[in-house]
PDB file of C-alpha atoms in Angstrom:
ATOM      1  CA  MET U   1     122.454 103.397 144.503  1.00 43.00           C
ATOM      2  CA  PRO U   2     120.391 104.997 147.464  1.00 50.00           C
ATOM      3  CA  LYS U   3     116.850 104.522 147.647  1.00 56.00           C
ATOM      4  CA  GLY U   4     114.777 106.976 145.981  1.00 52.00           C
ATOM      5  CA  ALA U   5     117.313 108.397 143.834  1.00 52.00           C
ATOM      6  CA  ASN U   6     116.031 110.078 140.575  1.00 54.00           C
ATOM      7  CA  THR U   7     117.925 108.672 137.627  1.00 57.00           C
ATOM      8  CA  GLY U   8     116.286 111.018 135.333  1.00 56.00           C
ATOM      9  CA  THR U   9     114.725 108.322 133.209  1.00 53.00           C
ATOM     10  CA  LYS U  10     111.189 109.428 132.434  1.00 56.00           C
ATOM     11  CA  HIS U  11     110.630 107.399 129.448  1.00 55.00           C
ATOM     12  CA  HIS U  12     112.097 104.171 127.910  1.00 71.00           C
ATOM     13  CA  CYS U  13     113.175 105.364 124.396  1.00 79.00           C
ATOM     14  CA  PRO U  14     115.048 102.808 122.364  1.00 78.00           C
ATOM     15  CA  GLY U  15     116.855 105.907 120.835  1.00 77.00           C
ATOM     16  CA  GLN U  16     118.209 106.837 124.114  1.00 79.00           C
ATOM     17  CA  GLY U  17     121.161 104.270 123.661  1.00 80.00           C
ATOM     18  CA  GLY U  18     121.226 103.446 119.793  1.00 80.00           C
ATOM     19  CA  TRP U  19     120.456 104.709 116.340  1.00 82.00           C
ATOM     20  CA  VAL U  20     116.882 104.766 115.408  1.00 82.00           C
ATOM     21  CA  GLY U  21     117.129 104.771 111.625  1.00 79.00           C
ATOM     22  CA  GLU U  22     118.813 107.943 110.488  1.00 83.00           C
ATOM     23  CA  TRP U  23     118.232 109.664 113.883  1.00 82.00           C
ATOM     24  CA  SER U  24     121.175 109.631 116.521  1.00 83.00           C
ATOM     25  CA  PRO U  25     121.081 108.335 120.015  1.00 84.00           C
ATOM     26  CA  GLY U  26     120.649 110.615 122.985  1.00 82.00           C
ATOM     27  CA  GLY U  27     118.977 113.854 123.249  1.00 83.00           C
ATOM     28  CA  CYS U  28     115.609 112.587 123.704  1.00 84.00           C
ATOM     29  CA  ASP U  29     112.607 115.224 123.918  1.00 83.00           C
ATOM     30  CA  VAL U  30     109.892 113.667 126.071  1.00 84.00           C
ATOM     31  CA  GLN U  31     106.341 114.960 125.190  1.00 83.00           C
ATOM     32  CA  THR U  32     103.379 114.267 127.338  1.00 84.00           C
ATOM     33  CA  VAL U  33     100.005 113.685 125.959  1.00 83.00           C
ATOM     34  CA  GLU U  34      96.890 113.659 128.107  1.00 85.00           C
ATOM     35  CA  THR U  35      94.413 110.913 127.212  1.00 78.00           C
ATOM     36  CA  LYS U  36      91.149 109.079 128.884  1.00 79.00           C
ATOM     37  CA  MET U  37      93.367 106.405 130.063  1.00 77.00           C
ATOM     38  CA  GLY U  38      95.880 108.961 131.925  1.00 82.00           C
ATOM     39  CA  LYS U  39      99.241 110.658 130.688  1.00 84.00           C
ATOM     40  CA  LEU U  40     101.397 108.995 127.903  1.00 81.00           C
ATOM     41  CA  SER U  41     104.772 110.021 127.098  1.00 83.00           C
ATOM     42  CA  TYR U  42     106.801 109.441 124.190  1.00 84.00           C
ATOM     43  CA  CYS U  43     110.354 110.895 122.766  1.00 86.00           C
ATOM     44  CA  LYS U  44     109.617 113.483 120.090  1.00 86.00           C
ATOM     45  CA  LYS U  45     112.746 112.697 118.676  1.00 86.00           C
ATOM     46  CA  HIS U  46     112.743 109.473 118.075  1.00 84.00           C
ATOM     47  CA  SER U  47     108.995 108.780 118.123  1.00 88.00           C
ATOM     48  CA  MET U  48     105.923 109.915 116.461  1.00 86.00           C
ATOM     49  CA  PRO U  49     102.353 109.754 116.707  1.00 86.00           C
ATOM     50  CA  CYS U  50     100.906 106.942 114.540  1.00 88.00           C
ATOM     51  CA  CYS U  51     100.684 108.323 110.962  1.00 85.00           C
ATOM     52  CA  ASN U  52      97.727 105.878 110.142  1.00 86.00           C
ATOM     53  CA  GLY U  53      95.206 107.646 112.433  1.00 82.00           C
ATOM     54  CA  CYS U  54      95.409 105.662 115.499  1.00 84.00           C
ATOM     55  CA  LYS U  55      94.676 107.835 118.100  1.00 82.00           C
ATOM     56  CA  TYR U  56      97.061 107.968 121.216  1.00 78.00           C
ATOM     57  CA  TRP U  57      99.484 105.134 119.502  1.00 84.00           C
ATOM     58  CA  PHE U  58     103.004 106.180 118.875  1.00 85.00           C
ATOM     59  CA  HIS U  59     105.702 104.415 116.886  1.00 87.00           C
ATOM     60  CA  LEU U  60     109.415 105.031 116.028  1.00 86.00           C
ATOM     61  CA  LYS U  61     110.088 107.200 113.324  1.00 87.00           C
ATOM     62  CA  ASN U  62     111.945 104.524 111.007  1.00 87.00           C
ATOM     63  CA  GLN U  63     108.513 102.087 111.517  1.00 87.00           C
ATOM     64  CA  GLU U  64     105.353 102.300 109.262  1.00 89.00           C
ATOM     65  CA  GLY U  65     102.866 101.992 111.971  1.00 88.00           C
ATOM     66  CA  CYS U  66     102.247 101.245 115.749  1.00 89.00           C
ATOM     67  CA  GLN U  67     101.668  98.228 117.277  1.00 89.00           C
ATOM     68  CA  SER U  68      97.910  98.307 116.564  1.00 90.00           C
ATOM     69  CA  CYS U  69      98.480  98.835 113.031  1.00 91.00           C
ATOM     70  CA  LEU U  70     101.150  95.871 112.907  1.00 92.00           C
ATOM     71  CA  SER U  71      98.575  93.439 114.529  1.00 93.00           C
ATOM     72  CA  ARG U  72      96.097  94.575 112.274  1.00 93.00           C
ATOM     73  CA  TRP U  73      98.159  94.172 109.138  1.00 94.00           C
ATOM     74  CA  ARG U  74      99.008  90.703 110.321  1.00 96.00           C
ATOM     75  CA  ALA U  75      95.435  89.718 110.802  1.00 97.00           C
ATOM     76  CA  GLU U  76      94.669  90.866 107.519  1.00 97.00           C
ATOM     77  CA  VAL U  77      97.136  88.557 105.738  1.00 97.00           C
ATOM     78  CA  LYS U  78      96.264  85.778 107.878  1.00 97.00           C
ATOM     79  CA  GLN U  79      92.727  86.034 106.788  1.00 97.00           C
ATOM     80  CA  ASN U  80      93.511  86.620 103.201  1.00 97.00           C
ATOM     81  CA  GLN U  81      95.408  83.239 103.460  1.00 97.00           C
ATOM     82  CA  LYS U  82      92.772  81.596 104.889  1.00 96.00           C
ATOM     83  CA  ALA U  83      90.491  82.768 102.282  1.00 96.00           C
ATOM     84  CA  ARG U  84      92.848  81.415  99.597  1.00 96.00           C
ATOM     85  CA  GLU U  85      93.259  77.946 101.162  1.00 95.00           C
ATOM     86  CA  ALA U  86      89.665  77.782 101.265  1.00 94.00           C
ATOM     87  CA  GLN U  87      89.219  78.658  97.814  1.00 93.00           C
ATOM     88  CA  LYS U  88      91.698  76.165  96.727  1.00 92.00           C
ATOM     89  CA  ALA U  89      90.176  73.512  98.686  1.00 90.00           C
ATOM     90  CA  SER U  90      86.885  74.007  97.225  1.00 89.00           C
ATOM     91  CA  GLU U  91      88.249  73.970  93.672  1.00 88.00           C
ATOM     92  CA  LYS U  92      89.787  70.666  94.493  1.00 86.00           C
ATOM     93  CA  GLN U  93      86.766  69.377  96.136  1.00 86.00           C
ATOM     94  CA  LYS U  94      84.596  70.529  92.895  1.00 84.00           C
ATOM     95  CA  VAL U  95      87.082  68.592  90.735  1.00 80.00           C
ATOM     96  CA  ASP U  96      86.925  65.445  92.868  1.00 77.00           C
ATOM     97  CA  ALA U  97      83.117  65.557  92.695  1.00 78.00           C
ATOM     98  CA  GLU U  98      83.219  65.715  89.087  1.00 76.00           C
ATOM     99  CA  PHE U  99      85.355  62.645  88.670  1.00 75.00           C
ATOM    100  CA  TRP U 100      83.760  60.441  91.433  1.00 77.00           C
ATOM    101  CA  ASN U 101      80.227  61.450  90.268  1.00 75.00           C
ATOM    102  CA  PRO U 102      80.147  61.916  86.392  1.00 69.00           C
ATOM    103  CA  GLY U 103      77.150  63.092  84.546  1.00 69.00           C
ATOM    104  CA  LYS U 104      74.823  61.333  82.527  1.00 68.00           C
ATOM    105  CA  ASP U 105      76.787  62.033  79.264  1.00 68.00           C
ATOM    106  CA  ARG U 106      79.972  60.376  80.870  1.00 62.00           C
ATOM    107  CA  LYS U 107      78.495  57.195  81.945  1.00 62.00           C
ATOM    108  CA  LYS U 108      78.963  53.837  79.847  1.00 68.00           C
ATOM    109  CA  PRO U 109      75.743  53.098  77.639  1.00 68.00           C
ATOM    110  CA  LYS U 110      74.157  50.032  78.728  1.00 73.00           C
ATOM    111  CA  LYS U 111      74.482  47.053  76.432  1.00 75.00           C
ATOM    112  CA  PRO U 112      71.262  45.935  74.799  1.00 69.00           C
TER     113      PRO U 112
END
């Protein structure tokens, strides 16, 4: 291919060569959006602006959210798991403390 040849590729849509959910390959319609960072291009046939309200983020139509949403959801799941583990650890520590440090009513009475 000669140098500087225009191949016509203006974006890298995964739907250009394969199915995206129920949307057939090819027939990409490129939309350009002006942002503070510059111009962003996405395929209107296979992609859409984030349906969760993330400004200037796009995702495929068969996905629930953009990469920003996915990373936020993963972080929330990880945080919830850590909270559950910390709660289990504190409950176990409480049970151990009750066993090793019994209250006055559980101690053996002294012999007279």
